[in-house]
mmCIF file of C-alpha atoms and ligand atoms in Angstrom:
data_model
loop_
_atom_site.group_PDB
_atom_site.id
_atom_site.type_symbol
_atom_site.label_atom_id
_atom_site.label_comp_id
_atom_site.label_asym_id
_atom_site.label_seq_id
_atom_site.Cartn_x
_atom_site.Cartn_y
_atom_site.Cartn_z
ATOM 1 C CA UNK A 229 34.672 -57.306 18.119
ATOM 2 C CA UNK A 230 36.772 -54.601 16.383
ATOM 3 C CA UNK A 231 36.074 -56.980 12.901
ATOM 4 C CA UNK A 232 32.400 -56.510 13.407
ATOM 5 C CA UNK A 233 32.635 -52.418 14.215
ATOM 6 C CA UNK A 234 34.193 -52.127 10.855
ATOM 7 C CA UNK A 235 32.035 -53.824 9.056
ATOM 8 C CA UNK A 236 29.346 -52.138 10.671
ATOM 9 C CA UNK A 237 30.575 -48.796 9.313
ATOM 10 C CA UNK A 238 31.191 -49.959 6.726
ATOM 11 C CA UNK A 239 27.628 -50.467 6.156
ATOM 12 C CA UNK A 240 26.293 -47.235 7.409
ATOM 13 C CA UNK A 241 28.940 -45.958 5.088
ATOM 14 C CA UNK A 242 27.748 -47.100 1.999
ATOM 15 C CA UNK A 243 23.950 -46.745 2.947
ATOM 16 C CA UNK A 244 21.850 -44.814 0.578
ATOM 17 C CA UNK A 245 18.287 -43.773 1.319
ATOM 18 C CA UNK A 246 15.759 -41.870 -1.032
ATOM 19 C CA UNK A 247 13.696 -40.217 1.139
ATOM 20 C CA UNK A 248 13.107 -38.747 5.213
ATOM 21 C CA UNK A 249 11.314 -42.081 5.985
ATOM 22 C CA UNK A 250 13.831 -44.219 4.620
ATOM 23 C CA UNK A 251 16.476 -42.095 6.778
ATOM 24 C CA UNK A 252 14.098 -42.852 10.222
ATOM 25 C CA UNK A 253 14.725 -46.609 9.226
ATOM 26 C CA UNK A 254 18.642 -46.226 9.317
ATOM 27 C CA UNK A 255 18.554 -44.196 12.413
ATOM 28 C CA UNK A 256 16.318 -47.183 14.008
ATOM 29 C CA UNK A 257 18.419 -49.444 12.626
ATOM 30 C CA UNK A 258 21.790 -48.737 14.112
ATOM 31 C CA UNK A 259 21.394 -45.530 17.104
ATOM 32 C CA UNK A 260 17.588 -46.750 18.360
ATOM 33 C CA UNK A 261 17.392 -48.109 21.520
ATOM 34 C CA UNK A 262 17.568 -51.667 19.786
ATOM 35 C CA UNK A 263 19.543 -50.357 16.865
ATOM 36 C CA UNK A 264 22.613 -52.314 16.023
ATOM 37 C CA UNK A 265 25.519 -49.919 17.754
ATOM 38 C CA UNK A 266 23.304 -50.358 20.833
ATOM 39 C CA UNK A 267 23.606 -54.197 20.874
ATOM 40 C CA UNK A 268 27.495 -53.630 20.962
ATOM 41 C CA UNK A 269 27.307 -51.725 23.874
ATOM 42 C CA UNK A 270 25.583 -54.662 25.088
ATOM 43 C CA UNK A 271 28.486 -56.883 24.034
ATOM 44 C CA UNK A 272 31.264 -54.482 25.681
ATOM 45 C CA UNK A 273 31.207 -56.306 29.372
ATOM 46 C CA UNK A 274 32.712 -59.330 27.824
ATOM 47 C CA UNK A 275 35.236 -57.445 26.292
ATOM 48 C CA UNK A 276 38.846 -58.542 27.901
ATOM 49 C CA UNK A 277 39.845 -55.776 30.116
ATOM 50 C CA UNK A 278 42.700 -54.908 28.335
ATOM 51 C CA UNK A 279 41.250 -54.502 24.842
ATOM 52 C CA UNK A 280 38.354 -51.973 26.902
ATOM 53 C CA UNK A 281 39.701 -48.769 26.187
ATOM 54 C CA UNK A 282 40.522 -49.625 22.289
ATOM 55 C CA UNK A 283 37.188 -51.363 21.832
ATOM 56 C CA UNK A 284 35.520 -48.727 23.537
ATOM 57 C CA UNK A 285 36.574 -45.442 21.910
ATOM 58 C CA UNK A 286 36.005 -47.371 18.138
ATOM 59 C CA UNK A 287 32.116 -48.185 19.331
ATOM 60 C CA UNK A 288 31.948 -44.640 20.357
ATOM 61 C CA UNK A 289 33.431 -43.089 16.893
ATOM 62 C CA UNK A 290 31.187 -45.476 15.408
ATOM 63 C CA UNK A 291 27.718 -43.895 17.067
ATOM 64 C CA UNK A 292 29.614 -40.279 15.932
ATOM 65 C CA UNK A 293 30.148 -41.104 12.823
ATOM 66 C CA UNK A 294 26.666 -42.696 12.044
ATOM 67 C CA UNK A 295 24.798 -39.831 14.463
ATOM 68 C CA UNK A 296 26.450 -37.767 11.828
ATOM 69 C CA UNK A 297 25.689 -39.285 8.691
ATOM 70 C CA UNK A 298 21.998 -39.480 9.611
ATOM 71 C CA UNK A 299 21.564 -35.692 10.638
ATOM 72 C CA UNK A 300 23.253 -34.656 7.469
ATOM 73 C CA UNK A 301 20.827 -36.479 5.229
ATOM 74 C CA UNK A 302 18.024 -35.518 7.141
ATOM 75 C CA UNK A 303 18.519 -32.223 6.539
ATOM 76 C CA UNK A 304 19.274 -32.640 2.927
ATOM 77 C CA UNK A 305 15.823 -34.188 2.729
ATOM 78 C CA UNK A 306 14.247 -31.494 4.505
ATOM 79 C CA UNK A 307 15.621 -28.997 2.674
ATOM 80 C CA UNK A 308 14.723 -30.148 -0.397
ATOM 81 C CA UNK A 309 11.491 -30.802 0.499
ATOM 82 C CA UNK A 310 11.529 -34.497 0.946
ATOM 83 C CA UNK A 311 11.711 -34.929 -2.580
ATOM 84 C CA UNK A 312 11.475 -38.610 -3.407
ATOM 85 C CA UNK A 313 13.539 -38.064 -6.562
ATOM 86 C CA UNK A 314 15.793 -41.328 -5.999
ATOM 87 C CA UNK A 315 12.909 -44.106 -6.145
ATOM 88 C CA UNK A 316 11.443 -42.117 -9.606
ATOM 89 C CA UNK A 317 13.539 -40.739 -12.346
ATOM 90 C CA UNK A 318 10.516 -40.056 -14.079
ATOM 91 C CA UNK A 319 8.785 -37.675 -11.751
ATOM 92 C CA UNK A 320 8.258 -34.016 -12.654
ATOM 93 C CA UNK A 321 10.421 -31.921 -11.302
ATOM 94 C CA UNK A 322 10.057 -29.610 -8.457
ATOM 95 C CA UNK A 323 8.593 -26.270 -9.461
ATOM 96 C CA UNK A 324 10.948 -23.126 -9.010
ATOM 97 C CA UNK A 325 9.627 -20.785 -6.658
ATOM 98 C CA UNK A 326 9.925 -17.694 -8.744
ATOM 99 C CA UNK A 327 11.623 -14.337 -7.119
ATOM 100 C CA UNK A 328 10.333 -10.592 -6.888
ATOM 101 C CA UNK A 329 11.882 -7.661 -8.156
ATOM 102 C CA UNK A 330 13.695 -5.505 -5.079
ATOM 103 C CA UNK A 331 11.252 -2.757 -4.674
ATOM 104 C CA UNK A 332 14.162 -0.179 -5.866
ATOM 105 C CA UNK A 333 14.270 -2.036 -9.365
ATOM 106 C CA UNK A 334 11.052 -1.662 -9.929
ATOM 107 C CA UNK A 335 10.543 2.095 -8.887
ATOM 108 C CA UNK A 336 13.854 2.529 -11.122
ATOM 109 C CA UNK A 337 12.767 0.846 -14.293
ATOM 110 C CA UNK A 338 9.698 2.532 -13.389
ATOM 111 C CA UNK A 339 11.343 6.123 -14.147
ATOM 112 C CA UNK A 340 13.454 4.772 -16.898
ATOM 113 C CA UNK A 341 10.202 4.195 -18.607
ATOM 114 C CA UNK A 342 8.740 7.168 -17.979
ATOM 115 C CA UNK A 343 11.821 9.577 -18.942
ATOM 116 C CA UNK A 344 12.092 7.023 -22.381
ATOM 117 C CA UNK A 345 8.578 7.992 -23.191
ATOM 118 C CA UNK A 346 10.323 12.009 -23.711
ATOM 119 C CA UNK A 347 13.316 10.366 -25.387
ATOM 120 C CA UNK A 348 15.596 10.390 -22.783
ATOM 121 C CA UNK A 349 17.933 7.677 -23.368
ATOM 122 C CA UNK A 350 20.063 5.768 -20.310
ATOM 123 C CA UNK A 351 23.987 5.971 -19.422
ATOM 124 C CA UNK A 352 26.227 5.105 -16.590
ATOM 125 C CA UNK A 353 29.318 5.864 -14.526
ATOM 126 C CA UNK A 354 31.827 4.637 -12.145
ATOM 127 C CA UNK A 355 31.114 4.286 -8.638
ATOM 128 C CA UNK A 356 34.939 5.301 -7.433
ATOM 129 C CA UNK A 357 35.564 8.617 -9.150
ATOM 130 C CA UNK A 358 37.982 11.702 -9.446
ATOM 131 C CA UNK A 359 37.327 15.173 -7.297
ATOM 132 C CA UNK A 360 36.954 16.686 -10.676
ATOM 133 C CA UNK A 361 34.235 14.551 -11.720
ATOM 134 C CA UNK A 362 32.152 14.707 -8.513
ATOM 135 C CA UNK A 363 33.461 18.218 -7.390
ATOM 136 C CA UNK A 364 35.242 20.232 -9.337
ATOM 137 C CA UNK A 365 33.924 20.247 -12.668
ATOM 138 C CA UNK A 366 30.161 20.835 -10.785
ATOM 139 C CA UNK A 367 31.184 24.127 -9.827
ATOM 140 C CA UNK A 368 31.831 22.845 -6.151
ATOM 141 C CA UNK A 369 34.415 25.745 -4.558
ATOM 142 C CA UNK A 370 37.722 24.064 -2.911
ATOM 143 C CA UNK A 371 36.672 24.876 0.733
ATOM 144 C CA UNK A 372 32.688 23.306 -0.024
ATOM 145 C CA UNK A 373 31.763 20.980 3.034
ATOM 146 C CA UNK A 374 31.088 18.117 0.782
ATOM 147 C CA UNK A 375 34.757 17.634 0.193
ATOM 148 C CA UNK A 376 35.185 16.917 3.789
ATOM 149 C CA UNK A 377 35.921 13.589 5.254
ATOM 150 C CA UNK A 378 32.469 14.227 7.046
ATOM 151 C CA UNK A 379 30.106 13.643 4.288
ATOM 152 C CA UNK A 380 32.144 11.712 1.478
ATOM 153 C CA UNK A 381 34.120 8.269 1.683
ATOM 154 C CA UNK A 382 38.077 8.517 0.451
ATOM 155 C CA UNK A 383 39.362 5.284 -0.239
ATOM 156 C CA UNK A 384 42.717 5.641 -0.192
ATOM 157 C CA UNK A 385 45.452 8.327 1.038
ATOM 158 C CA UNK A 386 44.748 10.180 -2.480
ATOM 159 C CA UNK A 387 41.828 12.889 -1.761
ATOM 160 C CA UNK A 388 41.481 12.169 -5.427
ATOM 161 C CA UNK A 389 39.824 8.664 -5.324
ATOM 162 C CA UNK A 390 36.627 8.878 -3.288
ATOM 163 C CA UNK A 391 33.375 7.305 -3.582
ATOM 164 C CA UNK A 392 30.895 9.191 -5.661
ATOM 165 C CA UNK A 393 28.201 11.141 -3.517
ATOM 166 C CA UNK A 394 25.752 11.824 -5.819
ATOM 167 C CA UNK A 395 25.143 10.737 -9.734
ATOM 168 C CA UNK A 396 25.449 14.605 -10.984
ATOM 169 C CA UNK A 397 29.060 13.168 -11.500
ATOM 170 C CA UNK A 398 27.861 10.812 -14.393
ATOM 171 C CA UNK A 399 26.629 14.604 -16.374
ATOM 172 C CA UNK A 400 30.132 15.231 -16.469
ATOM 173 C CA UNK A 401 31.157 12.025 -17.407
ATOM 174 C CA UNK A 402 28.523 11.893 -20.461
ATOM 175 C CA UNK A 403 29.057 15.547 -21.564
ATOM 176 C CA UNK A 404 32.643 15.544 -21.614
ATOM 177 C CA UNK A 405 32.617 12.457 -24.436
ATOM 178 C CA UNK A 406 29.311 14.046 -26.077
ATOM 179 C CA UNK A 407 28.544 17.551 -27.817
ATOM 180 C CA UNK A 408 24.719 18.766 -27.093
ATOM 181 C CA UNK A 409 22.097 17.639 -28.070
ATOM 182 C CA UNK A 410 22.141 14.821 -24.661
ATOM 183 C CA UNK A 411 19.340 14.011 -23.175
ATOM 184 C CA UNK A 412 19.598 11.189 -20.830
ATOM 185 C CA UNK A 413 19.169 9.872 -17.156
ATOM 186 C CA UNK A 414 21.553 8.352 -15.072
ATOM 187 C CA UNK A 415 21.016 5.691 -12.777
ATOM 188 C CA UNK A 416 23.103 4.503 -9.652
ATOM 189 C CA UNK A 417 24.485 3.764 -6.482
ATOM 190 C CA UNK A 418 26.268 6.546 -4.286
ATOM 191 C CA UNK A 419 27.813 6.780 -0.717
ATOM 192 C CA UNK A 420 27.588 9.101 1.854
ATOM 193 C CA UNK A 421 29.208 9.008 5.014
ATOM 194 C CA UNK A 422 26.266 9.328 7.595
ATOM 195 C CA UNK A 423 25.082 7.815 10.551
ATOM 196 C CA UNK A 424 22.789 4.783 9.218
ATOM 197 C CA UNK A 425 18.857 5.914 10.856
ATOM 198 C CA UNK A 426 15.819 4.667 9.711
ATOM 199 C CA UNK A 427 16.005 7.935 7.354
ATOM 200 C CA UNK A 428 19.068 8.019 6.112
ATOM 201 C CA UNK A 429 21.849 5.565 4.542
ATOM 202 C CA UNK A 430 25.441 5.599 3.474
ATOM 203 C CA UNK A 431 24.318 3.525 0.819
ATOM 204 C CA UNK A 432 21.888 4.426 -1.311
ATOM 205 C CA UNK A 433 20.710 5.428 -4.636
ATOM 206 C CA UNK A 434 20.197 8.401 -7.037
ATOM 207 C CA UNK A 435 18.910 8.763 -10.856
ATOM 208 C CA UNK A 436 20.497 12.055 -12.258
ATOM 209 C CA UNK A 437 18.836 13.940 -15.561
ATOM 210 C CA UNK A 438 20.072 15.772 -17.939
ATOM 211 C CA UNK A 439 19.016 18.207 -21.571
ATOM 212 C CA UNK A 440 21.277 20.146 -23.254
ATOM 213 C CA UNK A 441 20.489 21.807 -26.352
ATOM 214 C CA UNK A 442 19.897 25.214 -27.765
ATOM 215 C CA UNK A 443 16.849 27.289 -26.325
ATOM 216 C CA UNK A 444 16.542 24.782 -23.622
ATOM 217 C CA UNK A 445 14.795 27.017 -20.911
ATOM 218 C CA UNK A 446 12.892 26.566 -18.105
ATOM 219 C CA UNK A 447 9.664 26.118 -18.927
ATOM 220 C CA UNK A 448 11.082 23.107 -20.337
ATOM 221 C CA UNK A 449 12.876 21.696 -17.303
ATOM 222 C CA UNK A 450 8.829 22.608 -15.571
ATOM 223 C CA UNK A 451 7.062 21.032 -17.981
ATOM 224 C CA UNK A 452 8.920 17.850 -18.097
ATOM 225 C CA UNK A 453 9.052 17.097 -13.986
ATOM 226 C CA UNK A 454 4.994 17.651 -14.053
ATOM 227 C CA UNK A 455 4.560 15.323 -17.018
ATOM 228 C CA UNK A 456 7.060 12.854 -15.245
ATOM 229 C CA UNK A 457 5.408 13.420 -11.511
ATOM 230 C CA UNK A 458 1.899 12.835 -13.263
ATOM 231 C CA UNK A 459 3.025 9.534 -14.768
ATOM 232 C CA UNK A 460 4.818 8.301 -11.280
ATOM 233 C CA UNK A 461 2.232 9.576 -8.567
ATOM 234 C CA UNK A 462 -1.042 9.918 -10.918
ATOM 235 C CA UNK A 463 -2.684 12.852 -12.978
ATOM 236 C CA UNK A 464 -4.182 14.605 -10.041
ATOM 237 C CA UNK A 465 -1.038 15.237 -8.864
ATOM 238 C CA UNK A 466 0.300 18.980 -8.979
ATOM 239 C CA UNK A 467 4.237 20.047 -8.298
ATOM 240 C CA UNK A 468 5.464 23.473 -6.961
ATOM 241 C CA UNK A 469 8.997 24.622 -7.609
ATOM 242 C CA UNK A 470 10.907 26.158 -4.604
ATOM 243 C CA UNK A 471 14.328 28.381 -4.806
ATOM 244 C CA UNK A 472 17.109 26.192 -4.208
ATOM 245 C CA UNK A 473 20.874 26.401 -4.209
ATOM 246 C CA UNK A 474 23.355 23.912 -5.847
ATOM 247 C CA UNK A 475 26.742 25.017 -7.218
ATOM 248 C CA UNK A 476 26.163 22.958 -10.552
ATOM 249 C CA UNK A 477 22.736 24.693 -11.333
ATOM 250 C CA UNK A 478 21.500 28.350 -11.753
ATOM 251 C CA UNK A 479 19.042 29.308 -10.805
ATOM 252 C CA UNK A 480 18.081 25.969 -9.183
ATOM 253 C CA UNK A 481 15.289 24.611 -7.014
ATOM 254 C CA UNK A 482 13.478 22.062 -5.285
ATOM 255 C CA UNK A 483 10.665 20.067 -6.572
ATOM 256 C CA UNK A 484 7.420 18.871 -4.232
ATOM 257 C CA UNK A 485 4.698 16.515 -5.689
ATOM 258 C CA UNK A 486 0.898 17.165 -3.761
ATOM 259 C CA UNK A 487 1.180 14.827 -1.251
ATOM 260 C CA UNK A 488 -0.100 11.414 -2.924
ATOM 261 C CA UNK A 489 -1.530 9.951 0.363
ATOM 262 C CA UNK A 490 -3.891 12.836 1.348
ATOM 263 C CA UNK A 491 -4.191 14.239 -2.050
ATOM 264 C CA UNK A 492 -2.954 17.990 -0.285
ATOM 265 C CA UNK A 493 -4.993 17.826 2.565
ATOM 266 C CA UNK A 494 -2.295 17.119 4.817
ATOM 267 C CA UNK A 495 -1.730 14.232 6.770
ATOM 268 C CA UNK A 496 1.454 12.859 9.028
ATOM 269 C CA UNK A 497 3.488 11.871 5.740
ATOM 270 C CA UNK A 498 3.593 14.958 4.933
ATOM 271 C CA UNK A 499 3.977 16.620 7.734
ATOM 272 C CA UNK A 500 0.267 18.174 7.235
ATOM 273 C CA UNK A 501 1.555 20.542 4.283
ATOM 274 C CA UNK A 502 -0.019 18.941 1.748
ATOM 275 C CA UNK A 503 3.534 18.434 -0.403
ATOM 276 C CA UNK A 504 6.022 16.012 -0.742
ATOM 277 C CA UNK A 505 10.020 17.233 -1.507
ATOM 278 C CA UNK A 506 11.144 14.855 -4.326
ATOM 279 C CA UNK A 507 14.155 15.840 -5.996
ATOM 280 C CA UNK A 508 16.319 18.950 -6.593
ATOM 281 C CA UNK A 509 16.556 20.630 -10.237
ATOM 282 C CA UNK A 510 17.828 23.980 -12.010
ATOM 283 C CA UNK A 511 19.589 25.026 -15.340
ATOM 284 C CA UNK A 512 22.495 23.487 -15.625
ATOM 285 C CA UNK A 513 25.583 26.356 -14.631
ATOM 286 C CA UNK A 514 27.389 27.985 -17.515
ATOM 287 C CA UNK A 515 30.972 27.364 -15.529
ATOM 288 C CA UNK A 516 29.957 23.571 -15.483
ATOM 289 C CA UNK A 517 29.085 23.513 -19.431
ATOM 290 C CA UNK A 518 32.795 25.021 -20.222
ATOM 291 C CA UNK A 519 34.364 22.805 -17.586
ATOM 292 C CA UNK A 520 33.480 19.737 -20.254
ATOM 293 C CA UNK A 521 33.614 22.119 -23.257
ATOM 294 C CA UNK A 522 30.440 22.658 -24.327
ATOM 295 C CA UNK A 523 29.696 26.447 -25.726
ATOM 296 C CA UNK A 524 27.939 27.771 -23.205
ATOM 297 C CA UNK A 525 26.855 30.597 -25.366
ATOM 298 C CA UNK A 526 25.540 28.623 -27.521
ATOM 299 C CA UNK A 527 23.931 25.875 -25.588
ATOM 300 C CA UNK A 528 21.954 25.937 -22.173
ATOM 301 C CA UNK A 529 20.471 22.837 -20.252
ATOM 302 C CA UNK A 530 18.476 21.833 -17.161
ATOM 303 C CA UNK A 531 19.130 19.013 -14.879
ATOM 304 C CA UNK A 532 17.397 17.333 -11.503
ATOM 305 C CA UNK A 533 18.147 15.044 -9.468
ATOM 306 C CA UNK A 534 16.184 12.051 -7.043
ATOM 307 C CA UNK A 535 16.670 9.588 -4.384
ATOM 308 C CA UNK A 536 15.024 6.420 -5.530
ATOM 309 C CA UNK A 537 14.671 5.153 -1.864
ATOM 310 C CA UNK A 538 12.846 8.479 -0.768
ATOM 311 C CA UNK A 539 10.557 7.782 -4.012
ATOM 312 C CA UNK A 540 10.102 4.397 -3.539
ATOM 313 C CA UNK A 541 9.061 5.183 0.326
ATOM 314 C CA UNK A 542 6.903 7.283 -0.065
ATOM 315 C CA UNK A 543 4.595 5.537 -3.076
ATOM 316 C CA UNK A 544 4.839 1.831 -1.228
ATOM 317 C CA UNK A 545 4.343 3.641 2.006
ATOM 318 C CA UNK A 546 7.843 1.860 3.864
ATOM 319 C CA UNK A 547 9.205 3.717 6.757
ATOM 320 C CA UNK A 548 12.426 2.070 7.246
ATOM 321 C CA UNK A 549 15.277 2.870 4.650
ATOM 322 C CA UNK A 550 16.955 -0.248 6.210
ATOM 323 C CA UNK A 551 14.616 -2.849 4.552
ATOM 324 C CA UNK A 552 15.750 -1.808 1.600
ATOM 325 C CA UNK A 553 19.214 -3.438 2.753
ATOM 326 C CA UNK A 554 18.176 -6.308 4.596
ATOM 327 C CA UNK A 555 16.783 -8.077 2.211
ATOM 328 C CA UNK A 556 14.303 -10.205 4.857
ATOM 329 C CA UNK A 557 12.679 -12.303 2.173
ATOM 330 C CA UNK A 558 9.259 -11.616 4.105
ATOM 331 C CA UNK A 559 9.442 -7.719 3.012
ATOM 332 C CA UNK A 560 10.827 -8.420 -0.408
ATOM 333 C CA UNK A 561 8.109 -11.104 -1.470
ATOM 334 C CA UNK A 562 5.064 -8.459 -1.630
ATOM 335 C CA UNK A 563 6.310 -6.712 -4.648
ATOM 336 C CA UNK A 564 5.656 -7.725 -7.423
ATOM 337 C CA UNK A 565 6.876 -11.155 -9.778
ATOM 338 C CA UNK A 566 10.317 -11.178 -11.101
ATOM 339 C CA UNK A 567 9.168 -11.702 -14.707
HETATM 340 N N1 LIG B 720 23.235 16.081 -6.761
HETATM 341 C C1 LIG B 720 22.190 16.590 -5.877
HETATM 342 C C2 LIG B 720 22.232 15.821 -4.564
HETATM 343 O O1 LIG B 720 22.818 14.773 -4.500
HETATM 344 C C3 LIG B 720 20.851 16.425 -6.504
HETATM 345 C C4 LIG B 720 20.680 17.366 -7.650
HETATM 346 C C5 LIG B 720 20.176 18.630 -7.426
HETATM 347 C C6 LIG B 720 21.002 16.991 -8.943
HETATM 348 C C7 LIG B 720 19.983 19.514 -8.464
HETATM 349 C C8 LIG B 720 20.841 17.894 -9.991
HETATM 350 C C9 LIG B 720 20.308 19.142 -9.721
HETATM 351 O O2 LIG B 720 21.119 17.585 -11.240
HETATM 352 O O3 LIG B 720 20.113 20.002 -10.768
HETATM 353 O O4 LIG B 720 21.652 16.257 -3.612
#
């Protein structure tokens, strides 16, 4: 009896099978009702008593072990789609399902584009940075709230290794290693430590601008947001420039596009003002210019700054920051075709 469960393993064992149907015949053949392992339970009452136990445990390892072997390669079948690619070698393949682009690539790429149309050309920096890089060299004073473990993520004893909060620390960054002229955006990831809501993340992401040259004024820093905010949101739409306050600009302000949903006639995205608050902006400080050596008589600037989730909210309409994370396969499949 023992001699015939081996071999009968044995067989399971080495069975191979090409497709879901041909796995149904090897689970009728040995765990159906009249399957093989079956017809030794059958056998087991004239088993001598004292070879019971032994004989008994090895038929019930048996059923385990082909139980197992079944499931297993019915789910690989199902999984692949019961692809029958055993009994045909020369069969097509199966077509790969193609992916989408997150809906924060696309809304990025989509301002790259747009700020590469005026020349501005792309740069990046670390994630993990210096206080001088993300505080100090913007002009933030010592006792500024941001430095506080309340809003920024240390990573270590050292208050000088933190996680970057915003990507104004990539301006430093690029104008320390470059003289004016620079004219570039800046991409990326930053970290701020607040409670996760569906309005606001630790995690999230910012794209950072920046011109220095002579005689930049502005009317410059104006007329480049409404030419970008007409390319992003449409030509209809208008911007109005608020008074602001950020320790790396001077003067600085806040920049609202006419709300793109109700074209300005106010509605509950926009909280029935008629404007949308995109991004904050100013010239860049003349302390902040010296702090990377760059003649600040000589040269002036303007920079701004944007959350790509807030963007990419409001022109696909999402309420949830959180999907953004997720990444449920149902909410990333309506944008458009990875390409
Ligand atoms: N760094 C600011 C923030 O995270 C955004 C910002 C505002 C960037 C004004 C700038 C600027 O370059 O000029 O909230």
């Amino acid at each position: 009896m023992l001699d015939k469960i081996k071999a009968l393993q044995e067989e399971i064992k080495s069975a191979v099978v090409s497709n879901l149907e041909e796995v149904d015949e090897l689970r009728i053949r040995y765990i159906s009702k009249k399957g093989s392992i079956n017809k030794l339970f059958a056998d087991f009452k004239n088993v001598p008593a004292e070879q019971k136990k032994e004989v008994g445990k090895a038929i019930n390892d048996l059923k385990d072990f082909a139980l197992d072997k079944i499931n297993s390669l019915k789910e690989s079948f199902e999984s692949n789609g019961n692809s029958d690619i055993g009994s045909d070698l020369t069969k097509p393949g199966e077509p790969m399902k193609l992916g989408t682009r997150h809906p924060l690539a696309i809304v990025k790429n989509e301002i790259i584009s747009i700020f590469g149309r005026l020349g501005f050309t792309v740069a990046e920096g670390p994630e993990i940075e210096d206080d001088w890089h993300v505080f100090s060299a913007l002009n933030f004073p010592p006792e500024h709230p941001a430095r506080d473990m309340q809003d920024t993520f240390f990573i270590e004893k050292d208050p000088d290794v933190l996680l970057r909060t915003h990507t104004s620390s990539v301006q430093i960054r690029v104008m320390e290693r470059t003289q004016p002229p620079i004219r570039a955006i800046f991409p990326g990831r930053v970290f701020r430590n607040e409670a996760i809501s569906a309005r606001s993340h630790c995690i999230f992401h910012q794209i950072e601008g920046l011109y220095v040259d002579e005689n930049v004024s502005f009317a410059d820093l104006k007329q480049t947001l409404l030419y970008f905010a007409k390319e992003l949101f449409g030509e209809d739409t208008q911007i109005r420039l608020r008074p602001s306050y950020f320790p790396f600009t001077e003067p600085s302000a806040e920049m609202d596009v006419s709300c793109s949903i109700c074209g300005g006639e106010g509605c509950n995205v926009c909280k029935y003002t008629g404007w949308l608050e995109i991004l904050g902006c100013g010239m860049v400080d003349p302390n902040v210019l010296e702090a990377c050596s760059i003649d600040s008589k000589k040269y002036t600037g303007f920079a701004f700054g944007m959350g790509i989730e807030r963007i990419t909210m409001l022109k696909y309409g999402i309420k949830d920051i959180r999907h953004f994370f997720e990444n449920d396969v149902r909410f990333l499949k309506q944008f458009e075709s990875a390409t």
